[in-house]
GROMACS .gro file of C-alpha atoms in nm:
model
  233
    1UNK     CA    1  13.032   3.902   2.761
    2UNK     CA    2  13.422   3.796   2.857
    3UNK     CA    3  13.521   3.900   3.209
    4UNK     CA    4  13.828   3.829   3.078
    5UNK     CA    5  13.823   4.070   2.808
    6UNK     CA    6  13.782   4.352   3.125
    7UNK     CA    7  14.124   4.203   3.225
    8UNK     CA    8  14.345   4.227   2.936
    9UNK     CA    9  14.207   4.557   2.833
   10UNK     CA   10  14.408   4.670   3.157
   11UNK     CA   11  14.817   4.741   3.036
   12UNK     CA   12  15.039   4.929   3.274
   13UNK     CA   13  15.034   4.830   3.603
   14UNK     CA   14  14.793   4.520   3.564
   15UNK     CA   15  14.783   4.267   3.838
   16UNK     CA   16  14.743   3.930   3.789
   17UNK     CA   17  14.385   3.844   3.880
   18UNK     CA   18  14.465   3.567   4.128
   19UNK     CA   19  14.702   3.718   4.354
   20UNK     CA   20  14.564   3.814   4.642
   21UNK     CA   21  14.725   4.199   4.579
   22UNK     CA   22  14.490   4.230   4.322
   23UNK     CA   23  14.168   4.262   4.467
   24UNK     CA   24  14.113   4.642   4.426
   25UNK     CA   25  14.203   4.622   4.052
   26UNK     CA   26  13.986   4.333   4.004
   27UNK     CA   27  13.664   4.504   4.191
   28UNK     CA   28  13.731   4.786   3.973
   29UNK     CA   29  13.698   4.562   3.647
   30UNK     CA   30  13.389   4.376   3.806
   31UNK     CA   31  13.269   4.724   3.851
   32UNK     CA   32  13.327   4.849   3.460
   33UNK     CA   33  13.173   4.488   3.349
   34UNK     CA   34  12.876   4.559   3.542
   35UNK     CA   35  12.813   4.856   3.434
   36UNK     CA   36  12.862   4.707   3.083
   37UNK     CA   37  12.621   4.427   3.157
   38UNK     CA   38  12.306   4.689   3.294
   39UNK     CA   39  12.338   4.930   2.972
   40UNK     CA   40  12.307   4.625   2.731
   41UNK     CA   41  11.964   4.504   2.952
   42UNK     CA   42  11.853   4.841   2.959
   43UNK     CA   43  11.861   4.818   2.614
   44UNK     CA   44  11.662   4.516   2.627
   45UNK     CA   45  11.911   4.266   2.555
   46UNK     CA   46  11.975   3.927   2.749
   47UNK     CA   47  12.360   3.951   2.875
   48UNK     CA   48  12.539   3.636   2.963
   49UNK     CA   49  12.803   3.723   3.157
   50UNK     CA   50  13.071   3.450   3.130
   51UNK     CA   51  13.372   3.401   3.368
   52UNK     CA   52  13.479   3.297   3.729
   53UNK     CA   53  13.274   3.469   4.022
   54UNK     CA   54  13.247   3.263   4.327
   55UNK     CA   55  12.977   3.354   4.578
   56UNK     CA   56  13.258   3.587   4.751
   57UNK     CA   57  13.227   3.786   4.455
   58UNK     CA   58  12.840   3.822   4.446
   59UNK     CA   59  12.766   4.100   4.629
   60UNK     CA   60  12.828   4.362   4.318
   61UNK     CA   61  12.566   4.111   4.170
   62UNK     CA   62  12.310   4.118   4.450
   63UNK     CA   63  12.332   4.492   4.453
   64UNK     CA   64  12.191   4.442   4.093
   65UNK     CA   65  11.884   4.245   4.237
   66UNK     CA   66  11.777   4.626   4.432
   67UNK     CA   67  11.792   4.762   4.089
   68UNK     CA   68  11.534   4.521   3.988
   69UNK     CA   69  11.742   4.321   3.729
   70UNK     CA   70  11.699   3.991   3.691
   71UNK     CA   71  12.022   3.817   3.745
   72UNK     CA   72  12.077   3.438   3.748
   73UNK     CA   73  12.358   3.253   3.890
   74UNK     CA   74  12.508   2.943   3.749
   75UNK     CA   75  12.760   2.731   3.755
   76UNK     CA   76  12.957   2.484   3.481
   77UNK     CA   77  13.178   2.220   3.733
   78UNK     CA   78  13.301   1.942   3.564
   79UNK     CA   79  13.509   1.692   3.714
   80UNK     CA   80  13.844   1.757   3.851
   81UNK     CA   81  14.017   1.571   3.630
   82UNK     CA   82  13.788   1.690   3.322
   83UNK     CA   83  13.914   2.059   3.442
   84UNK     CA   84  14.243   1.996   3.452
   85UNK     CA   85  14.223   1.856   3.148
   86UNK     CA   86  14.034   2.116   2.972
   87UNK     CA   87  14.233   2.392   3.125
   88UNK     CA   88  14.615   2.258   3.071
   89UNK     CA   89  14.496   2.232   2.711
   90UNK     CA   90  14.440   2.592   2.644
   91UNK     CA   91  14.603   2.776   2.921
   92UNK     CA   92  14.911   3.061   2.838
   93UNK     CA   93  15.083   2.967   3.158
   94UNK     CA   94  15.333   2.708   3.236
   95UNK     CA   95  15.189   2.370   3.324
   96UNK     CA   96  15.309   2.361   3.664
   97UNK     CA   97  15.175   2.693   3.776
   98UNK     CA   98  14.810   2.630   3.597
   99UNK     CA   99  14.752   2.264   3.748
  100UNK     CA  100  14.828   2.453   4.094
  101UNK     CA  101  14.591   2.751   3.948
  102UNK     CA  102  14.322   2.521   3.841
  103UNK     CA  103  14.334   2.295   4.149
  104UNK     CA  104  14.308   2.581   4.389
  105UNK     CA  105  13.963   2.723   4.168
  106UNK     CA  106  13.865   2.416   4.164
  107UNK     CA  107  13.886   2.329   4.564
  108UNK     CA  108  13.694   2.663   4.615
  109UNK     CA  109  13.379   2.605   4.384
  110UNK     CA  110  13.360   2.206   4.494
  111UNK     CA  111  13.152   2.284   4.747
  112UNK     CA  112  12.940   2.607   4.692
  113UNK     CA  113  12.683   2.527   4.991
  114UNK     CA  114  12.333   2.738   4.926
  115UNK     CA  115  12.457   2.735   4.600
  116UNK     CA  116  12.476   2.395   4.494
  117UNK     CA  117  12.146   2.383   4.333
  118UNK     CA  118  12.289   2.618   4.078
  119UNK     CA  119  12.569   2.398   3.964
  120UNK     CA  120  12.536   2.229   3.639
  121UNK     CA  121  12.772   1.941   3.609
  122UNK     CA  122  12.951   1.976   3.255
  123UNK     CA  123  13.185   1.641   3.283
  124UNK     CA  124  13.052   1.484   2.987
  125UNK     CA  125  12.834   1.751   2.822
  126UNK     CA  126  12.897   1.841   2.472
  127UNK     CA  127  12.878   2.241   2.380
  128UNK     CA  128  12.507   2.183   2.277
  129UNK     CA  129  12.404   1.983   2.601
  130UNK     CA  130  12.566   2.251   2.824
  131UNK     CA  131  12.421   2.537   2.634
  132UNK     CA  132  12.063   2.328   2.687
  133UNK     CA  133  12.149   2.308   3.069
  134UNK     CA  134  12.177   2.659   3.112
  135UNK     CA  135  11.820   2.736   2.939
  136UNK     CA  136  11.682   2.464   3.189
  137UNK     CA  137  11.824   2.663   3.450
  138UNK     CA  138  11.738   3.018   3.347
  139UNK     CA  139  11.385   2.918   3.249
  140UNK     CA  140  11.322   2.753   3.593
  141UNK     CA  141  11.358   3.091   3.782
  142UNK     CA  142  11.547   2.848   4.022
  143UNK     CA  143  11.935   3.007   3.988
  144UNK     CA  144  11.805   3.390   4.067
  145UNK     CA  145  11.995   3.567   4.327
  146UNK     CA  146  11.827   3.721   4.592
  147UNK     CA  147  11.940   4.045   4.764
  148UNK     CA  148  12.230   3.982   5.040
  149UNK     CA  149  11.969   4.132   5.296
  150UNK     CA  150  11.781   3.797   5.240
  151UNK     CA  151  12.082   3.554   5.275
  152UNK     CA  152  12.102   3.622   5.654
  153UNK     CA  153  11.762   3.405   5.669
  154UNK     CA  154  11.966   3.139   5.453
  155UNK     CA  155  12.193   3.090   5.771
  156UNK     CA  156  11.925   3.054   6.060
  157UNK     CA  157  11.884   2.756   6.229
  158UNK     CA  158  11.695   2.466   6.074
  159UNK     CA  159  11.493   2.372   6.331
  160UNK     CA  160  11.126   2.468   6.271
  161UNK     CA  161  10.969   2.265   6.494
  162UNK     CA  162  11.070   2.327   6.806
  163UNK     CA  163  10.956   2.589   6.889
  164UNK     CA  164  10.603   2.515   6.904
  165UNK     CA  165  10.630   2.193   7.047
  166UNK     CA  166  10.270   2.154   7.220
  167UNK     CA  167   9.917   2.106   7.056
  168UNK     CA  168   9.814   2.496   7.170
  169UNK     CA  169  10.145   2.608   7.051
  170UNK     CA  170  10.124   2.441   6.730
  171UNK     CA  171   9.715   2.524   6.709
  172UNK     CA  172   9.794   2.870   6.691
  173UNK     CA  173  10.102   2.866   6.445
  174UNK     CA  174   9.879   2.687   6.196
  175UNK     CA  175   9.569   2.999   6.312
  176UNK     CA  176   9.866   3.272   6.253
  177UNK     CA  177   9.982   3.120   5.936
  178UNK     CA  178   9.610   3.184   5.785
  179UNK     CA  179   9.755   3.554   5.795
  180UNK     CA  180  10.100   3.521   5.575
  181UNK     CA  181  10.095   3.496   5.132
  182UNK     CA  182   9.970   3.190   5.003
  183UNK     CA  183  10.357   3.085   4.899
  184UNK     CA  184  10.507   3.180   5.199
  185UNK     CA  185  10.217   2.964   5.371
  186UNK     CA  186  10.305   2.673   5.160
  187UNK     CA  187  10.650   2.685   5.213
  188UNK     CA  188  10.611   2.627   5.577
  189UNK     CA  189  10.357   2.359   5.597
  190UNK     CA  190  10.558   2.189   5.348
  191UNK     CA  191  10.796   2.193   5.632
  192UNK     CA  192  10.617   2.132   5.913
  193UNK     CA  193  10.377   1.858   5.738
  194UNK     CA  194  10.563   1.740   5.458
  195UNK     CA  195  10.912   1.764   5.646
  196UNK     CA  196  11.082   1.827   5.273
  197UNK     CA  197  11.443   1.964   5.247
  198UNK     CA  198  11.435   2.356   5.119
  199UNK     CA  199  11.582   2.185   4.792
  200UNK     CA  200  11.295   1.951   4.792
  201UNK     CA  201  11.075   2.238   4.851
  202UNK     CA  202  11.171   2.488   4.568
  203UNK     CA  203  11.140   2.211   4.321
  204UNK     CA  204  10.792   2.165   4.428
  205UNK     CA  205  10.711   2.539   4.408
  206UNK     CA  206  10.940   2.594   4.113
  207UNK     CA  207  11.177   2.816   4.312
  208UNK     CA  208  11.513   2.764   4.395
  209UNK     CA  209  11.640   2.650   4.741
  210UNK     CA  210  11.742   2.989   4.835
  211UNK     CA  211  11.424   3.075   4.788
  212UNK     CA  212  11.279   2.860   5.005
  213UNK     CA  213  11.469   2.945   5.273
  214UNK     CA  214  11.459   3.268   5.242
  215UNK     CA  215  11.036   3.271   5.218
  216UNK     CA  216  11.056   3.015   5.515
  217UNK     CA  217  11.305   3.246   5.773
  218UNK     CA  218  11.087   3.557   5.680
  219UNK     CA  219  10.719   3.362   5.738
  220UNK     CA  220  10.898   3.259   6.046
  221UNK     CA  221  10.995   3.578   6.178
  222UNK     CA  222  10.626   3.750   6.051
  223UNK     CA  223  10.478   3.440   6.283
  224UNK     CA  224  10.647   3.514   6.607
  225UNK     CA  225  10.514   3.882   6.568
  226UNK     CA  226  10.194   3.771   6.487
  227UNK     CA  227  10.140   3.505   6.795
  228UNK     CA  228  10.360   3.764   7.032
  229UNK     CA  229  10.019   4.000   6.909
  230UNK     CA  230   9.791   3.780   6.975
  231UNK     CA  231   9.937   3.691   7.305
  232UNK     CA  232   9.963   4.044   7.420
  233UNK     CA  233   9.613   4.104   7.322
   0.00000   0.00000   0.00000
C-alpha cells in the first residue's frame, strides 16, 4: 500500500505534503490510509504500508498497537549520497528543489534515536536483498511498536544502579525481583549483572531495544513498590 497514492487521490485544494501548512490535510490522509490498512488485516491479509513516516508521525500507528494489531516499524536509509542519487533520478520536481527536499528528509531520519535498531541500511542492497532485510526484521518481533504510554519509560534515566547502592539495598532488590515475570526479571539482571546495553539486551531475548527498555522502566517502577511494601510492613 502507496501512501502516496492517498496523496494524489486528493485534487482541489491539495497541499503539498511537505509544507508545513499541510499538516491537517496530511493527518487526514494518514487517517483514510489507516483505516485502509486495518480492513485489509481484518481480513486477514499482511499490509505493508510503504512511504515516509518519521517517529513524529507514529502516534496514529501506536494507537493501532491498543487495537491489538501487530504493527512493525522499519526503516530503508541508504547513504546520503545513494538517496540523492536514487531520488534526483525519478523525482517530478526540479532538481534544485528535490536535492533541498531530499537533504532535509534525509537530515531528519539520520538519526532516529530509540529507533535506530529498526533501520535497515539499503546503500548497496539489491531489490531482493532489501526485500530479505525486511523479513529478517519482521520475523524477529524486534521492529514492533509499542503503545506511546510505554515510550515515557524509553526516556527515564539510565542509571539502574544507583539506587541501591549498599549490600542490604541490593539484597533486597534481587529478594523483590523473585516477585516480577520471568522476562521482565531477566531483563534487569541482565543489567545489573551483565551490564549489557538495552540493544544488547533485546538481541539476547529476541526483542527489540524498545522493548527492553520499556520491560526494564516498568520492572523498575513494580520494584520500588514492592521494597516501599516491604519496608512499610
Amino acid at each position: 500500500m502507496h501512501t502516496d497514492d492517498f496523496f494524489h487521490y486528493l485534487s482541489k485544494g491539495a497541499i503539498p505534503p511537505h509544507l508545513p501548512e499541510s499538516n491537517e490535510q496530511n493527518l487526514v490522509v494518514i487517517e483514510a490510509f489507516l483505516e485502509a490498512a486495518k480492513r485489509y488485516a481484518r481480513g486477514g491479509y499482511d499490509v505493508i504500508v510503504d512511504g515516509i513516516i518519521g517517529p513524529w508521525f507514529l502516534k496514529p500507528w501506536q494507537s493501532l498497537v491498543r487495537e491489538h494489531y501487530e504493527v512493525h516499524y522499519i526503516i530503508l536509509r541508504a547513504s546520503k549520497e545513494e538517496t540523492l542519487k536514487r531520488a534526483v533520478e525519478r523525482s517530478k520536481l526540479d532538481r534544485k528543489t528535490n536535492i533541498e527536499l531530499v537533504e532535509t528528509m534525509w537530515e531528519q531520519f539520520c538519526n532516529l534515536g530509540i529507533y535506530e535498531s529498526n533501520v535497515i541500511d539499503t546503500t548497496t542492497y539489491s531489490i531482493q536483498e532489501t526485500v530479505s532485510a525486511v523479513q529478517e526484521k519482521i520475523a524477529s518481533k524486534r521492529t514492533t511498536l509499542v503503545e506511546e504510554s510505554e515510550l515515557t519509560h524509553v526516556a527515564a534515566p539510565d542509571n539502574p544502579t544507583k539506587e541501591f547502592e549498599n549490600r542490604q539495598e541490593r539484597f533486597a532488590l534481587y529478594r523483590a525481583m523473585q516477585q516480577l515475570d520471568a522476562e521482565t526479571r531477566e531483563v534487569i539482571h541482565l543489567r545489573l549483572a551483565g551490564d549489557f546495553s538495552f540493544r544488547d539486551i533485546g538481541d539476547i531475548l529476541g526483542h527489540s531495544e524498545v522493548w527492553a527498555r520499556v520491560r526494564f522502566y516498568r520492572g523498575k517502577e513494580k520494584l520500588v513498590k514492592i521494597i516501599g511494601g516491604d519496608n512499610n510492613a
